[in-house]
Backbone as a ProteinNet text record, in pm:
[ID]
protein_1_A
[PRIMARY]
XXXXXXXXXXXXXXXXXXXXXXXXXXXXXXXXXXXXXXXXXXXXXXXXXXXXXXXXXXXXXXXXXXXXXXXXXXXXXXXXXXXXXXXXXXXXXXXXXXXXXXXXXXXXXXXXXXXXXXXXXXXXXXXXXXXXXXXXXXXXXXXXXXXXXXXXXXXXXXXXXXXXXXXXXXXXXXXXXXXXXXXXXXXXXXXXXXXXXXXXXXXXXXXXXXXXXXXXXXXXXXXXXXXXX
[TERTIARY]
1843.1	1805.4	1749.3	1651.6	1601	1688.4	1689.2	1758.3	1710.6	1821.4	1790.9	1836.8	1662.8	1707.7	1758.7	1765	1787.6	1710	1777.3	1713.3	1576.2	1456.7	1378.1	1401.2	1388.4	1403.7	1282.2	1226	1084.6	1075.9	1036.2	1007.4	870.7	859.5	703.4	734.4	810.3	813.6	823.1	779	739.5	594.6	552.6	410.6	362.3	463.4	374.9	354	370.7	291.8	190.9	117	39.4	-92	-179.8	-315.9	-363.1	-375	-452.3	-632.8	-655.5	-827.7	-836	-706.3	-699.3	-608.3	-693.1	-598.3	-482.9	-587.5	-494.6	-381.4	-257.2	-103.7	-72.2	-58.1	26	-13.4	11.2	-4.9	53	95.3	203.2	315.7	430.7	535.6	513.4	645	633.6	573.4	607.1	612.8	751.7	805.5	968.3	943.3	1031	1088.5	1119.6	1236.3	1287.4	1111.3	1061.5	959.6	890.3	821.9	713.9	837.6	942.6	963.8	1012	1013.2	1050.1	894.4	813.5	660.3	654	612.2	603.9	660.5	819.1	911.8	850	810.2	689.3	569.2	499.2	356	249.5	360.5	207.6	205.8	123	89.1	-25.3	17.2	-42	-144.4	-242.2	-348.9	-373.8	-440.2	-476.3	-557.9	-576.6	-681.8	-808.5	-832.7	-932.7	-933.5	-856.5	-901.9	-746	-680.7	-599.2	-502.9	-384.9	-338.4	-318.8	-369.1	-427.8	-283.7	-217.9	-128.3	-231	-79.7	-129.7	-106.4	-260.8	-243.5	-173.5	-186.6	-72.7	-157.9	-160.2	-271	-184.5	-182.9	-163.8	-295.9	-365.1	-445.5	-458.7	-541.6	-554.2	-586.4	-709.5	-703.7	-673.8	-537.2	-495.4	-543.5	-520.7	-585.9	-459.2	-502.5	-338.5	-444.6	-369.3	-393	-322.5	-308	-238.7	-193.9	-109.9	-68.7	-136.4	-134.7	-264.6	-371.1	-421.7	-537.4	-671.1	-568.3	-679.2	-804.4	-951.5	-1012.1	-1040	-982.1	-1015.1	-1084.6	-1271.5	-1337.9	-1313.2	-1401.5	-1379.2	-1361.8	-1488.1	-1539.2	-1383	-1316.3	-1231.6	-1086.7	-1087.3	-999.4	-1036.6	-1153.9	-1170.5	-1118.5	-1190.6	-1151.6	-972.2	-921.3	-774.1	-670.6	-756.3	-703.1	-717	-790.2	-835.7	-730.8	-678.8	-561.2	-409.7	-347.6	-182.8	-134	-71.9	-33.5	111.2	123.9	260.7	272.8	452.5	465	546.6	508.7	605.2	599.2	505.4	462.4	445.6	317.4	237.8	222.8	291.7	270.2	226.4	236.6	160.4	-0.4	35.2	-154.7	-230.1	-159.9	-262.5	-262.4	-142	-172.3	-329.5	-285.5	-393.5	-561.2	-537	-704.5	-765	-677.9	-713.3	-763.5	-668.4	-732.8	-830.2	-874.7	-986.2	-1099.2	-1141.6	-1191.3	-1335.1	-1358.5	-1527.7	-1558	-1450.7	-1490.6	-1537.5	-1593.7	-1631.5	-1478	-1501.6	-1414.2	-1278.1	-1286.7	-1115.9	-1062.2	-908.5	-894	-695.6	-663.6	-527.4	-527.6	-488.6	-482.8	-312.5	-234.9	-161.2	-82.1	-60.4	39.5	26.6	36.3	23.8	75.9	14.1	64.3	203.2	260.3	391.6	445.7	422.5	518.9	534.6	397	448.4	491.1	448.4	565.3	707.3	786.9	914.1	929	884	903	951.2	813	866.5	1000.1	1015.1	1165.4	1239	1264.4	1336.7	1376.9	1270.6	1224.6	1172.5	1088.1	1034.5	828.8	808.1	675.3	646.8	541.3	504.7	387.8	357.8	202.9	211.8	86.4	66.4	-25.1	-12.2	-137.7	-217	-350.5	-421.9	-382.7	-378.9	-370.9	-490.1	-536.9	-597.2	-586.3	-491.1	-461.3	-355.8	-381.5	-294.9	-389	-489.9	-557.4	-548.5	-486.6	-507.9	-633.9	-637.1	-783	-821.7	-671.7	-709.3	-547.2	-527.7	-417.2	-440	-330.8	-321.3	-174.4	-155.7	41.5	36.5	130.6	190.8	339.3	412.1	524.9	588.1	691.2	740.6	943.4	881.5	1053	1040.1	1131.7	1172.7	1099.2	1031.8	919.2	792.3	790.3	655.2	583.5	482.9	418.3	257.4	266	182.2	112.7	0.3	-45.8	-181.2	-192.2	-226.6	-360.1	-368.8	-497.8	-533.4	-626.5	-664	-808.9	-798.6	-925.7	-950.8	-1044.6	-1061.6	-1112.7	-1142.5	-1192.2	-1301	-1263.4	-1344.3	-1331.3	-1421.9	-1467.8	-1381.6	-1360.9	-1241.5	-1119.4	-1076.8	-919.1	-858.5	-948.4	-885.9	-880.3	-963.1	-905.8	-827.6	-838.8	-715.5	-574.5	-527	-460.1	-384.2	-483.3	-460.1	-364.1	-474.2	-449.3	-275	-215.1	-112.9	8.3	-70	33.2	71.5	-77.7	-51.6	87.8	54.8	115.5	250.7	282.8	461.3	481.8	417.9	502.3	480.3	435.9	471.8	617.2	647.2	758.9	893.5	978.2	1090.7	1054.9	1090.1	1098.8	975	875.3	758.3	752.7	851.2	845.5	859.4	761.2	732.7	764.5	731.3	652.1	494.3	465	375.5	273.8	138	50.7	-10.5	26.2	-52.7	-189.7	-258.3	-404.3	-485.1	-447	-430.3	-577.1	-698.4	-820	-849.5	-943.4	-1019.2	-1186	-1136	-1295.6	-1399.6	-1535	-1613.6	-1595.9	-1524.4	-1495	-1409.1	-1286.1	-1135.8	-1178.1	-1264.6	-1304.1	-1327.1	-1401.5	-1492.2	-1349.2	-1260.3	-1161.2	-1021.9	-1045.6	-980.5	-880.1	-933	-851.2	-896.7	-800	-819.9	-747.2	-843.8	-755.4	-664.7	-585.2	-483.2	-475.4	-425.9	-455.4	-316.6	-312.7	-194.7	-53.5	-85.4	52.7	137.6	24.3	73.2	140.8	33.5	115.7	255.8	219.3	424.6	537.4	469.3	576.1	594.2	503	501.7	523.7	529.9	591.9	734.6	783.2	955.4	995.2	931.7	973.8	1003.4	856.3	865.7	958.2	1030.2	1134.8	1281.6	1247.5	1397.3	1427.3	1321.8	1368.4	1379.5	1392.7	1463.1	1255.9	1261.6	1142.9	1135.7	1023.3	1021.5	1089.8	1105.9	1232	1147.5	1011.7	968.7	970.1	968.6	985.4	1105.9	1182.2	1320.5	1401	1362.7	1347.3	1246.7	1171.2	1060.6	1029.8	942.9	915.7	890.5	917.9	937.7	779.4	729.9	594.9	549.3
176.4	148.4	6.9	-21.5	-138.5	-266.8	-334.9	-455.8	-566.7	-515.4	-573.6	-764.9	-773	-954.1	-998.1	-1120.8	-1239.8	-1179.3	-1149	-1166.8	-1305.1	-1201.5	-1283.6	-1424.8	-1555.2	-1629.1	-1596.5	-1516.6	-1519.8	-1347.1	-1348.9	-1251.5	-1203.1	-1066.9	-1036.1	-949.3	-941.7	-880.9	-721.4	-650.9	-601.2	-523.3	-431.4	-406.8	-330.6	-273.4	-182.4	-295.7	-405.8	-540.5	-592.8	-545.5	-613.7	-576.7	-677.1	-620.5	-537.8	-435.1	-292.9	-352.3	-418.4	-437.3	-561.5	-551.6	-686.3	-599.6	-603.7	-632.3	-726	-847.6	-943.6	-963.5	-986.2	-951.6	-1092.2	-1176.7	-1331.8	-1416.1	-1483.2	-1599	-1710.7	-1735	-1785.5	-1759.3	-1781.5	-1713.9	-1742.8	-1688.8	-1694.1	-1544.1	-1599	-1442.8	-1421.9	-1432.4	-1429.2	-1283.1	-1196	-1088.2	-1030.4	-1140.1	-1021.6	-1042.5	-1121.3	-1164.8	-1013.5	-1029.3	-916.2	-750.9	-712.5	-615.4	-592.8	-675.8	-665.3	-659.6	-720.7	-689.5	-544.2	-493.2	-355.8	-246.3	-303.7	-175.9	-223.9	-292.2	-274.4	-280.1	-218	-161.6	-312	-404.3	-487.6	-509.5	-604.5	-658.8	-760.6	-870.8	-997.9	-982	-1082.6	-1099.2	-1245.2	-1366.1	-1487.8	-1509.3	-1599.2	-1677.3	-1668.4	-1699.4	-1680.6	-1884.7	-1949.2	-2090.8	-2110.5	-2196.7	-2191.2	-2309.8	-2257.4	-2344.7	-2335.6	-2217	-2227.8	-2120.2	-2070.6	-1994.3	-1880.4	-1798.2	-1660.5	-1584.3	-1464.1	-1352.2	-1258.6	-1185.5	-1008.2	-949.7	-840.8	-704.7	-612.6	-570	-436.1	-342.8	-285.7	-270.9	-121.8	-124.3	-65.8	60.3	126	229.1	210.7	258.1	272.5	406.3	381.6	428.6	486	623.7	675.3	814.1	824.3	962.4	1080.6	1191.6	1251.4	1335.9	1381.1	1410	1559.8	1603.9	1767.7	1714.2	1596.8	1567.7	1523	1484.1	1445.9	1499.4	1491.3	1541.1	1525.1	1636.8	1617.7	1729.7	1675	1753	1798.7	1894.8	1997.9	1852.9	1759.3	1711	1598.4	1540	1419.4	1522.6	1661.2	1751	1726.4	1717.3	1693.5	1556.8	1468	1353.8	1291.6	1338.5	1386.2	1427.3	1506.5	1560.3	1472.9	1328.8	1256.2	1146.1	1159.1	1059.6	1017.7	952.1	975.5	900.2	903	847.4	835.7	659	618.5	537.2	501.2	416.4	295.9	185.8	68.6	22.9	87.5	22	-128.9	-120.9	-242.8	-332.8	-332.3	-396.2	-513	-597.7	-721.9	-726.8	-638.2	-593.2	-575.2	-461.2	-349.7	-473	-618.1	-645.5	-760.7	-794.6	-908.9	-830.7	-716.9	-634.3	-660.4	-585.8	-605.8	-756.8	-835.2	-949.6	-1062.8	-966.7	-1025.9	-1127.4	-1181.9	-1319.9	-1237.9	-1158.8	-1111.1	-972.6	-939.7	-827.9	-897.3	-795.5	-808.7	-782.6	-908.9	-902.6	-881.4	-1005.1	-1029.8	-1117.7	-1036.3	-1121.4	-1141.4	-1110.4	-1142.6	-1283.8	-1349.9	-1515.7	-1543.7	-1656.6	-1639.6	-1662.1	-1707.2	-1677	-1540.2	-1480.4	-1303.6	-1238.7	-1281.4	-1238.3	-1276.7	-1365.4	-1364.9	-1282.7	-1343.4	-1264.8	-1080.4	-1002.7	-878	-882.6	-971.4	-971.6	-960	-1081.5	-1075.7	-926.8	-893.1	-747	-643.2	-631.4	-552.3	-555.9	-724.3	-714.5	-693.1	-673.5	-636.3	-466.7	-413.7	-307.2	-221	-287.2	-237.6	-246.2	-313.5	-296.4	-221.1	-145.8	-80	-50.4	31.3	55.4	184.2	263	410.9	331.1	380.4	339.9	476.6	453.2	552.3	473.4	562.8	545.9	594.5	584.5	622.1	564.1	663.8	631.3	506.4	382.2	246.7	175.8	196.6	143.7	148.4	42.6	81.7	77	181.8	194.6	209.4	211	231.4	205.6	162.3	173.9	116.8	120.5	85.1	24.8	-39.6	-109.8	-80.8	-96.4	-68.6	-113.3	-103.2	-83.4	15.3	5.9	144.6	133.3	230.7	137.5	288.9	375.8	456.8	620.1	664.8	729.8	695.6	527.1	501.4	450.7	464.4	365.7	325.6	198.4	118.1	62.8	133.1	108	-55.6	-136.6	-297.4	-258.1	-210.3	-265.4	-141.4	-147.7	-43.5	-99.5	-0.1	-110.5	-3	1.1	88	39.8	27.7	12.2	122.6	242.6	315.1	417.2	520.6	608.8	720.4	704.8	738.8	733.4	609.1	588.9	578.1	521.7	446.6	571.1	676.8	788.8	846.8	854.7	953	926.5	724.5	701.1	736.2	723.3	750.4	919.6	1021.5	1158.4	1128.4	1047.9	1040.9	1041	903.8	912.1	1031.2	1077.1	1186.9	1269.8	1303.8	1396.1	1367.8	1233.6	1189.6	1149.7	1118.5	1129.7	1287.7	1341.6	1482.9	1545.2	1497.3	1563.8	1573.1	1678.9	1700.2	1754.8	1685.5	1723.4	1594.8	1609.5	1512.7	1511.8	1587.9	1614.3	1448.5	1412.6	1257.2	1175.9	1179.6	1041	1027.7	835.8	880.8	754.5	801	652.7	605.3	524	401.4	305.1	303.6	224	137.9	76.5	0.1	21.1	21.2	50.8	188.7	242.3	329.9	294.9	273.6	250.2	330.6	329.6	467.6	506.5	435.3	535.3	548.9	530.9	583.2	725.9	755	811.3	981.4	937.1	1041.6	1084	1013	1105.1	1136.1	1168.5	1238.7	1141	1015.5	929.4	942	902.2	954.9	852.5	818.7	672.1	777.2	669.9	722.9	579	606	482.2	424	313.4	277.8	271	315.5	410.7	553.5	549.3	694.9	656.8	543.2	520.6	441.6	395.9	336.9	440	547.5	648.9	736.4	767	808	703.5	590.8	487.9	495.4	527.9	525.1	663.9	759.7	875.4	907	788	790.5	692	586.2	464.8	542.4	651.4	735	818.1	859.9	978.9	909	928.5	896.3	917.3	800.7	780.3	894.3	911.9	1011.1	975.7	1048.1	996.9	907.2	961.9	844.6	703.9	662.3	557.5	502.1	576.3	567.8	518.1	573.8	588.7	531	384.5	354.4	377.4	406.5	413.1	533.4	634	753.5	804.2	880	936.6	1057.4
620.4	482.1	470.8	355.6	358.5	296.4	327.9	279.1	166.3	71.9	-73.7	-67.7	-116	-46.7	-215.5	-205.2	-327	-487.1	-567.2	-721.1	-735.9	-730.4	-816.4	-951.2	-922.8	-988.2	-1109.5	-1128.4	-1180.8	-1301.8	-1373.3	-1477.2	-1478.9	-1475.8	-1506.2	-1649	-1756.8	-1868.1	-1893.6	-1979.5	-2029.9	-1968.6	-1908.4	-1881	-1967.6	-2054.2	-2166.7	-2278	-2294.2	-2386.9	-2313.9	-2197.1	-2172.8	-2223.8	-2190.7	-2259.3	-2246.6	-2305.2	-2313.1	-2192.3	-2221	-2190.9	-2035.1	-2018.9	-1883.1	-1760.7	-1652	-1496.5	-1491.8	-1501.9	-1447.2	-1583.8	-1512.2	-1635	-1605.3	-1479.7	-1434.1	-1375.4	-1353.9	-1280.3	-1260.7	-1132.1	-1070.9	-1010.6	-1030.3	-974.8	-823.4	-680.3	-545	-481.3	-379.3	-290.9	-216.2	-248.6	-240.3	-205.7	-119.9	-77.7	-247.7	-331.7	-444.1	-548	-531.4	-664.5	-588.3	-503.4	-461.1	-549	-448.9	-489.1	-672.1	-732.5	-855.8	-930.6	-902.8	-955.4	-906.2	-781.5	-748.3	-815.6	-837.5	-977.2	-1101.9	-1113.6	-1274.8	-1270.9	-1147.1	-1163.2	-1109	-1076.7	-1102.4	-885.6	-864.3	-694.9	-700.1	-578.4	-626.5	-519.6	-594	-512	-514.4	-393.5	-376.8	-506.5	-551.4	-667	-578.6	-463.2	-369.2	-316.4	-399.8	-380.1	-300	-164.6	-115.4	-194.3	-225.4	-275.2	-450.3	-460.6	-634.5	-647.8	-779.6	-769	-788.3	-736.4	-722.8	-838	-845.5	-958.9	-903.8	-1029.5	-1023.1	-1124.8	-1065.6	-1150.2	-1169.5	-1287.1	-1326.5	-1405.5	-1306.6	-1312	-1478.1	-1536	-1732.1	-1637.4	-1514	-1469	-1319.5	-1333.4	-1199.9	-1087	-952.4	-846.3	-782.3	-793.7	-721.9	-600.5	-544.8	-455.3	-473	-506.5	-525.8	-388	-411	-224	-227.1	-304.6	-263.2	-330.6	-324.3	-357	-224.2	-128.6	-49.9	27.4	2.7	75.2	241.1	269.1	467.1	477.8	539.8	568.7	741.6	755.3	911.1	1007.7	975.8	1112.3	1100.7	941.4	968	1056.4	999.9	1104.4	1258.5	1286.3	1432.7	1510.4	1413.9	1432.6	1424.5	1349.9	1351.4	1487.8	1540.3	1683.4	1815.9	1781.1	1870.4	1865.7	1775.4	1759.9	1748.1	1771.8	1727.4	1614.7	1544	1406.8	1426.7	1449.1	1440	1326.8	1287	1210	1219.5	1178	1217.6	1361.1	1446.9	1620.1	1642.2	1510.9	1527.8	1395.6	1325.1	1144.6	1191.1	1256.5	1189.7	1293.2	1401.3	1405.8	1334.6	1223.4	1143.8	1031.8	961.5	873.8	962.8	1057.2	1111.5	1138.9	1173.5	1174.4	951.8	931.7	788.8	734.6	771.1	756.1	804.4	909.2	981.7	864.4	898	806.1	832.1	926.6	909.7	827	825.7	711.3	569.3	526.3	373.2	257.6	168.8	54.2	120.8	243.4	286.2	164.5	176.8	67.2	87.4	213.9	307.4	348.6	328.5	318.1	384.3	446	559.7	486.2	380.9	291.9	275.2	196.9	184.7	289.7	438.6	558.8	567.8	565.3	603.1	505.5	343.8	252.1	295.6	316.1	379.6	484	583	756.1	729.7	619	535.4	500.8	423.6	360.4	473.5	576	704.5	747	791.8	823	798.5	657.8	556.4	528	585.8	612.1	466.1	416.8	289.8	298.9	389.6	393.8	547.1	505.2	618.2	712.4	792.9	881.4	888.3	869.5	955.2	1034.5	1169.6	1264.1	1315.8	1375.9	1454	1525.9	1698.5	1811.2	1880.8	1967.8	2047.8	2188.6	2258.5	2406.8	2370	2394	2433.5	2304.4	2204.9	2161	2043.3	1947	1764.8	1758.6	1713.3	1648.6	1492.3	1437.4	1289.4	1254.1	1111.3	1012.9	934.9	795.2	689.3	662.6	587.1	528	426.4	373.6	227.9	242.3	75.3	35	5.1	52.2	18.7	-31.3	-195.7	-220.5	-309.8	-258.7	-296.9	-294.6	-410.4	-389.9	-366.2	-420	-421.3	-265.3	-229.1	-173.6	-210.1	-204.2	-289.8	-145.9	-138.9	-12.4	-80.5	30.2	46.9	78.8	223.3	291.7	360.1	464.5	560.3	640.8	780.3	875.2	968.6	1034.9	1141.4	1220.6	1360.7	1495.7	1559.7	1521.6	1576.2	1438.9	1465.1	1345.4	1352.4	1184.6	1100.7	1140.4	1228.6	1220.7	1103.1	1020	901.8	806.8	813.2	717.4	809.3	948.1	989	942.3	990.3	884.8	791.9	698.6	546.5	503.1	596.4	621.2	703.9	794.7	852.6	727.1	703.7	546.4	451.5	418	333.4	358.5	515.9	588.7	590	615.8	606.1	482.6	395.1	228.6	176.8	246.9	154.3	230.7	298.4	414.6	353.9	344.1	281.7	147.1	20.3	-86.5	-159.1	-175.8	-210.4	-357.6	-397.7	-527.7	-653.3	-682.4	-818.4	-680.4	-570.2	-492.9	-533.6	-506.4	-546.4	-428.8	-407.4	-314.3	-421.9	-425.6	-536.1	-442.5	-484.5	-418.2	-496.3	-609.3	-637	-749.9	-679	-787.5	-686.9	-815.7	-747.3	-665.4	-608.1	-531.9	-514.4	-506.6	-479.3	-338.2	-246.5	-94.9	-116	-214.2	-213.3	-307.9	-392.3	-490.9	-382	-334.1	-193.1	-154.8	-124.2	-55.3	-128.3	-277.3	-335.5	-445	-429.1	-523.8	-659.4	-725.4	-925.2	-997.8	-1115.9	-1183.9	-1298.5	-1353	-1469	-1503.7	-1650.9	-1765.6	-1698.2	-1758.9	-1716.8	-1761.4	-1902.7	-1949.7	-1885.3	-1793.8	-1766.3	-1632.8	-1543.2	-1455.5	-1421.7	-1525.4	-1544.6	-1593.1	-1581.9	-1639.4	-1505.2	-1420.2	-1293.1	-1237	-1219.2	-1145	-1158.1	-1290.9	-1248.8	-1254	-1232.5	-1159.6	-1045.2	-941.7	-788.4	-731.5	-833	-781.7	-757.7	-877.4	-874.6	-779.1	-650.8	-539.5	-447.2	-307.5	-219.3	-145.2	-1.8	19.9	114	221.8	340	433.5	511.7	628.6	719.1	760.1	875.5	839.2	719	673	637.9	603.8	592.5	762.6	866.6	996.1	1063.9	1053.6	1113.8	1270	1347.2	1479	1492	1410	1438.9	1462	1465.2	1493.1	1419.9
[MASK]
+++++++++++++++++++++++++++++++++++++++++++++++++++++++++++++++++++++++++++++++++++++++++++++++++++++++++++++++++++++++++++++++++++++++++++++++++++++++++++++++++++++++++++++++++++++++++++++++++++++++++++++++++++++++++++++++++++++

């Protein structure tokens, strides 16, 4: 089981008072182990100012980006591509968070603060990795949080073609496992390539109401159980 650190010194309120017409809900506050998981149980997740040193925002985003777990599209050929790979979890977390944050991608935005605060989390055993494998080789994954039903997936990267949806498809596959019943993947916006593969916004009244549906079940076991495969 994951380990419940220190009470947040810090308040994020109320999210149904926040502005109907704004993302951004805060600013400031730490990255403390309890600050991160106490934002996450009220919908919100921080992101850098982009300037180092500047405090950090928290979004609760007005249309949120969720996946629905019989929502995802997997075409024939990402099925092929699927079979080329192995999908572990918890192998490699601070690989999959350091590929993501590679400084040459476009719209990096993992800064080494951020990195530790989820490295903390891992240890803690509340943040996580699906990886692609290929042979001895990551070739793809994604992290997230994961605190209960929810996981509130961060980032994602690939190396070779479609690790990063095989991935994603891994996940699908181990949060639906057991009883999937009000878990939920949170992704934070909808993007037009998250869009393509089956992601769907909801206002954000709605998602704070499915947010504490998925805090109330019990998570999937591989995660519950990291290493497992």
């Amino acid at each position: 089981m994951p380990i419940e650190p220190p009470p947040s010194v810090w308040t994020f309120g109320d999210p149904a008072t926040y502005d109907e017409a704004e993302d951004l809900v805060a600013i400031g506050a730490d990255l403390e182990p309890g600050t991160l998981l106490a934002a996450y149980r009220r919908g919100l997740f921080p992101m850098p100012s982009g300037s180092r040193g500047d405090p950090m925002y928290w979004f609760c985003p007005v249309r949120r980006g969720v996946l629905p777990l019989d929502g995802l599209r997997v075409s024939r050929s990402l099925r092929r591509s699927a079979r080329e790979y192995e999908i572990r979890v918890d192998t490699a977390f601070e690989e999959v968070v350091d590929a993501c944050a590679d400084p040459a991608r476009d719209s990096g935005w993992i800064d080494p603060d951020i990195r530790a605060a989820y490295v903390r989390l891992h240890h803690l055993g509340w943040a996580h990795s699906v990886e692609a494998w290929h042979g001895e080789r990551l070739a793809g994954g994604l992290y997230g949080v994961a605190i209960g039903g929810l996981f509130a997936g961060e980032s994602m990267f690939h190396h070779e073609r479609d690790a990063s949806k095989v991935a994603l498809l891994g996940l699908v596959d181990l949060w639906s496992e057991g009883d999937p019943t009000d878990r939920l993947i949170d992704v934070q916006w909808a993007t037009p390539h998250l869009v393509t593969l089956g992601v769907v916004e909801v206002p954000r009244i709605d998602y704070l109401q499915v947010l504490a549906r998925a805090l109330a079940v019990q998570t999937a076991v591989a995660f519950a159980h990291p290493g497992m495969p």
